[in-house]
Amino acid sequence: AILKRSNWVDPVERRNAYTAQGWSKFDDTLDPYGPEQIAQERNRYRQPGV
């Protein structure tokens, strides 16, 4: 509900982007992202002017 009221994230668009990169489901056995991977993800979805 919160995401639907916000213009920051379109859940359908984000899921489509993840699946296009090969994602299929959450895997809790993987290591968490490090600072560099976090920065890459943030840059990938950053909106211009934000």
PDB file of N, CA and C in Angstrom:
ATOM      1  N   ALA A   1       0.813  -1.187   0.000  1.00  0.00           N
ATOM      2  CA  ALA A   1       0.000   0.000   0.000  1.00  0.00           C
ATOM      3  C   ALA A   1       0.863   1.260   0.000  1.00  0.00           C
ATOM      4  N   ILE A   2       1.914   1.266   0.796  1.00  0.00           N
ATOM      5  CA  ILE A   2       2.782   2.440   0.862  1.00  0.00           C
ATOM      6  C   ILE A   2       3.439   2.686  -0.489  1.00  0.00           C
ATOM      7  N   LEU A   3       3.932   1.634  -1.125  1.00  0.00           N
ATOM      8  CA  LEU A   3       4.595   1.801  -2.417  1.00  0.00           C
ATOM      9  C   LEU A   3       3.625   2.288  -3.486  1.00  0.00           C
ATOM     10  N   LYS A   4       2.380   1.884  -3.403  1.00  0.00           N
ATOM     11  CA  LYS A   4       1.398   2.318  -4.394  1.00  0.00           C
ATOM     12  C   LYS A   4       1.085   3.803  -4.266  1.00  0.00           C
ATOM     13  N   ARG A   5       1.196   4.354  -3.045  1.00  0.00           N
ATOM     14  CA  ARG A   5       0.925   5.776  -2.840  1.00  0.00           C
ATOM     15  C   ARG A   5       2.138   6.635  -3.166  1.00  0.00           C
ATOM     16  N   SER A   6       3.260   6.022  -3.377  1.00  0.00           N
ATOM     17  CA  SER A   6       4.502   6.753  -3.609  1.00  0.00           C
ATOM     18  C   SER A   6       4.876   6.716  -5.085  1.00  0.00           C
ATOM     19  N   ASN A   7       5.514   7.761  -5.546  1.00  0.00           N
ATOM     20  CA  ASN A   7       6.038   7.771  -6.909  1.00  0.00           C
ATOM     21  C   ASN A   7       7.479   7.299  -6.950  1.00  0.00           C
ATOM     22  N   TRP A   8       8.019   6.905  -5.826  1.00  0.00           N
ATOM     23  CA  TRP A   8       9.430   6.528  -5.757  1.00  0.00           C
ATOM     24  C   TRP A   8       9.696   5.166  -6.375  1.00  0.00           C
ATOM     25  N   VAL A   9       8.790   4.223  -6.180  1.00  0.00           N
ATOM     26  CA  VAL A   9       9.026   2.861  -6.669  1.00  0.00           C
ATOM     27  C   VAL A   9       7.756   2.338  -7.328  1.00  0.00           C
ATOM     28  N   ASP A  10       7.912   1.833  -8.533  1.00  0.00           N
ATOM     29  CA  ASP A  10       6.822   1.124  -9.199  1.00  0.00           C
ATOM     30  C   ASP A  10       7.133  -0.358  -9.022  1.00  0.00           C
ATOM     31  N   PRO A  11       6.409  -1.053  -8.123  1.00  0.00           N
ATOM     32  CA  PRO A  11       6.743  -2.447  -7.826  1.00  0.00           C
ATOM     33  C   PRO A  11       6.744  -3.361  -9.049  1.00  0.00           C
ATOM     34  N   VAL A  12       5.812  -3.166  -9.967  1.00  0.00           N
ATOM     35  CA  VAL A  12       5.750  -4.012 -11.161  1.00  0.00           C
ATOM     36  C   VAL A  12       6.970  -3.762 -12.040  1.00  0.00           C
ATOM     37  N   GLU A  13       7.302  -2.497 -12.238  1.00  0.00           N
ATOM     38  CA  GLU A  13       8.472  -2.161 -13.048  1.00  0.00           C
ATOM     39  C   GLU A  13       9.754  -2.698 -12.409  1.00  0.00           C
ATOM     40  N   ARG A  14       9.857  -2.576 -11.089  1.00  0.00           N
ATOM     41  CA  ARG A  14      11.060  -3.063 -10.401  1.00  0.00           C
ATOM     42  C   ARG A  14      11.169  -4.579 -10.502  1.00  0.00           C
ATOM     43  N   ARG A  15      10.060  -5.276 -10.317  1.00  0.00           N
ATOM     44  CA  ARG A  15      10.090  -6.745 -10.441  1.00  0.00           C
ATOM     45  C   ARG A  15      10.496  -7.152 -11.854  1.00  0.00           C
ATOM     46  N   ASN A  16       9.949  -6.479 -12.849  1.00  0.00           N
ATOM     47  CA  ASN A  16      10.313  -6.784 -14.233  1.00  0.00           C
ATOM     48  C   ASN A  16      11.802  -6.568 -14.463  1.00  0.00           C
ATOM     49  N   ALA A  17      12.350  -5.515 -13.893  1.00  0.00           N
ATOM     50  CA  ALA A  17      13.789  -5.255 -14.033  1.00  0.00           C
ATOM     51  C   ALA A  17      14.590  -6.367 -13.361  1.00  0.00           C
ATOM     52  N   TYR A  18      14.172  -6.793 -12.179  1.00  0.00           N
ATOM     53  CA  TYR A  18      14.879  -7.875 -11.480  1.00  0.00           C
ATOM     54  C   TYR A  18      14.810  -9.183 -12.263  1.00  0.00           C
ATOM     55  N   THR A  19      13.622  -9.527 -12.759  1.00  0.00           N
ATOM     56  CA  THR A  19      13.502 -10.796 -13.488  1.00  0.00           C
ATOM     57  C   THR A  19      14.276 -10.751 -14.802  1.00  0.00           C
ATOM     58  N   ALA A  20      14.372  -9.579 -15.423  1.00  0.00           N
ATOM     59  CA  ALA A  20      15.163  -9.447 -16.652  1.00  0.00           C
ATOM     60  C   ALA A  20      16.644  -9.711 -16.389  1.00  0.00           C
ATOM     61  N   GLN A  21      17.068  -9.521 -15.130  1.00  0.00           N
ATOM     62  CA  GLN A  21      18.461  -9.764 -14.749  1.00  0.00           C
ATOM     63  C   GLN A  21      18.665 -11.181 -14.211  1.00  0.00           C
ATOM     64  N   GLY A  22      17.609 -12.000 -14.254  1.00  0.00           N
ATOM     65  CA  GLY A  22      17.749 -13.387 -13.837  1.00  0.00           C
ATOM     66  C   GLY A  22      17.210 -13.711 -12.457  1.00  0.00           C
ATOM     67  N   TRP A  23      16.677 -12.724 -11.752  1.00  0.00           N
ATOM     68  CA  TRP A  23      16.141 -12.952 -10.412  1.00  0.00           C
ATOM     69  C   TRP A  23      14.854 -13.750 -10.504  1.00  0.00           C
ATOM     70  N   SER A  24      14.656 -14.697  -9.584  1.00  0.00           N
ATOM     71  CA  SER A  24      13.397 -15.432  -9.561  1.00  0.00           C
ATOM     72  C   SER A  24      12.749 -15.437  -8.183  1.00  0.00           C
ATOM     73  N   LYS A  25      13.567 -15.378  -7.116  1.00  0.00           N
ATOM     74  CA  LYS A  25      13.011 -15.354  -5.763  1.00  0.00           C
ATOM     75  C   LYS A  25      14.101 -14.941  -4.778  1.00  0.00           C
ATOM     76  N   PHE A  26      13.670 -14.572  -3.591  1.00  0.00           N
ATOM     77  CA  PHE A  26      14.597 -14.207  -2.529  1.00  0.00           C
ATOM     78  C   PHE A  26      15.352 -15.450  -2.084  1.00  0.00           C
ATOM     79  N   ASP A  27      16.650 -15.316  -1.898  1.00  0.00           N
ATOM     80  CA  ASP A  27      17.488 -16.433  -1.460  1.00  0.00           C
ATOM     81  C   ASP A  27      18.230 -16.015  -0.199  1.00  0.00           C
ATOM     82  N   ASP A  28      17.740 -16.473   0.946  1.00  0.00           N
ATOM     83  CA  ASP A  28      18.339 -16.060   2.219  1.00  0.00           C
ATOM     84  C   ASP A  28      19.667 -16.750   2.515  1.00  0.00           C
ATOM     85  N   THR A  29      20.141 -17.611   1.615  1.00  0.00           N
ATOM     86  CA  THR A  29      21.449 -18.243   1.826  1.00  0.00           C
ATOM     87  C   THR A  29      22.584 -17.404   1.243  1.00  0.00           C
ATOM     88  N   LEU A  30      22.251 -16.395   0.452  1.00  0.00           N
ATOM     89  CA  LEU A  30      23.275 -15.535  -0.147  1.00  0.00           C
ATOM     90  C   LEU A  30      23.768 -14.505   0.864  1.00  0.00           C
ATOM     91  N   ASP A  31      25.003 -14.066   0.677  1.00  0.00           N
ATOM     92  CA  ASP A  31      25.554 -13.017   1.529  1.00  0.00           C
ATOM     93  C   ASP A  31      24.853 -11.695   1.224  1.00  0.00           C
ATOM     94  N   PRO A  32      24.709 -10.848   2.246  1.00  0.00           N
ATOM     95  CA  PRO A  32      24.124  -9.523   1.988  1.00  0.00           C
ATOM     96  C   PRO A  32      25.027  -8.698   1.079  1.00  0.00           C
ATOM     97  N   TYR A  33      24.442  -7.735   0.391  1.00  0.00           N
ATOM     98  CA  TYR A  33      25.225  -6.841  -0.459  1.00  0.00           C
ATOM     99  C   TYR A  33      26.205  -6.038   0.388  1.00  0.00           C
ATOM    100  N   GLY A  34      27.375  -5.825  -0.174  1.00  0.00           N
ATOM    101  CA  GLY A  34      28.356  -4.941   0.434  1.00  0.00           C
ATOM    102  C   GLY A  34      28.099  -3.513  -0.019  1.00  0.00           C
ATOM    103  N   PRO A  35      28.860  -2.563   0.509  1.00  0.00           N
ATOM    104  CA  PRO A  35      28.650  -1.151   0.158  1.00  0.00           C
ATOM    105  C   PRO A  35      28.713  -0.871  -1.347  1.00  0.00           C
ATOM    106  N   GLU A  36      29.617  -1.528  -2.055  1.00  0.00           N
ATOM    107  CA  GLU A  36      29.738  -1.284  -3.497  1.00  0.00           C
ATOM    108  C   GLU A  36      28.510  -1.789  -4.247  1.00  0.00           C
ATOM    109  N   GLN A  37      28.031  -2.974  -3.892  1.00  0.00           N
ATOM    110  CA  GLN A  37      26.835  -3.520  -4.553  1.00  0.00           C
ATOM    111  C   GLN A  37      25.598  -2.677  -4.236  1.00  0.00           C
ATOM    112  N   ILE A  38      25.511  -2.187  -3.010  1.00  0.00           N
ATOM    113  CA  ILE A  38      24.389  -1.323  -2.636  1.00  0.00           C
ATOM    114  C   ILE A  38      24.410  -0.057  -3.483  1.00  0.00           C
ATOM    115  N   ALA A  39      25.580   0.548  -3.627  1.00  0.00           N
ATOM    116  CA  ALA A  39      25.711   1.763  -4.439  1.00  0.00           C
ATOM    117  C   ALA A  39      25.331   1.487  -5.891  1.00  0.00           C
ATOM    118  N   GLN A  40      25.729   0.336  -6.426  1.00  0.00           N
ATOM    119  CA  GLN A  40      25.380  -0.012  -7.806  1.00  0.00           C
ATOM    120  C   GLN A  40      23.869  -0.129  -7.979  1.00  0.00           C
ATOM    121  N   GLU A  41      23.203  -0.784  -7.040  1.00  0.00           N
ATOM    122  CA  GLU A  41      21.746  -0.936  -7.126  1.00  0.00           C
ATOM    123  C   GLU A  41      21.056   0.419  -7.023  1.00  0.00           C
ATOM    124  N   ARG A  42      21.510   1.250  -6.112  1.00  0.00           N
ATOM    125  CA  ARG A  42      20.899   2.576  -5.966  1.00  0.00           C
ATOM    126  C   ARG A  42      21.074   3.395  -7.237  1.00  0.00           C
ATOM    127  N   ASN A  43      22.241   3.320  -7.836  1.00  0.00           N
ATOM    128  CA  ASN A  43      22.486   4.067  -9.073  1.00  0.00           C
ATOM    129  C   ASN A  43      21.664   3.529 -10.234  1.00  0.00           C
ATOM    130  N   ARG A  44      21.453   2.233 -10.253  1.00  0.00           N
ATOM    131  CA  ARG A  44      20.683   1.606 -11.337  1.00  0.00           C
ATOM    132  C   ARG A  44      19.252   2.147 -11.386  1.00  0.00           C
ATOM    133  N   TYR A  45      18.671   2.414 -10.234  1.00  0.00           N
ATOM    134  CA  TYR A  45      17.266   2.811 -10.180  1.00  0.00           C
ATOM    135  C   TYR A  45      17.066   4.265  -9.790  1.00  0.00           C
ATOM    136  N   ARG A  46      18.138   5.021  -9.729  1.00  0.00           N
ATOM    137  CA  ARG A  46      18.032   6.433  -9.355  1.00  0.00           C
ATOM    138  C   ARG A  46      17.252   7.196 -10.418  1.00  0.00           C
ATOM    139  N   GLN A  47      16.354   8.037  -9.943  1.00  0.00           N
ATOM    140  CA  GLN A  47      15.567   8.870 -10.850  1.00  0.00           C
ATOM    141  C   GLN A  47      16.319  10.175 -11.089  1.00  0.00           C
ATOM    142  N   PRO A  48      16.355  10.643 -12.314  1.00  0.00           N
ATOM    143  CA  PRO A  48      17.020  11.913 -12.599  1.00  0.00           C
ATOM    144  C   PRO A  48      16.399  13.050 -11.789  1.00  0.00           C
ATOM    145  N   GLY A  49      17.248  13.893 -11.250  1.00  0.00           N
ATOM    146  CA  GLY A  49      16.775  15.051 -10.502  1.00  0.00           C
ATOM    147  C   GLY A  49      16.402  14.767  -9.068  1.00  0.00           C
ATOM    148  N   VAL A  50      16.649  13.545  -8.604  1.00  0.00           N
ATOM    149  CA  VAL A  50      16.294  13.206  -7.217  1.00  0.00           C
ATOM    150  C   VAL A  50      17.547  13.150  -6.394  1.00  0.00           C
TER     151      VAL A  50
END
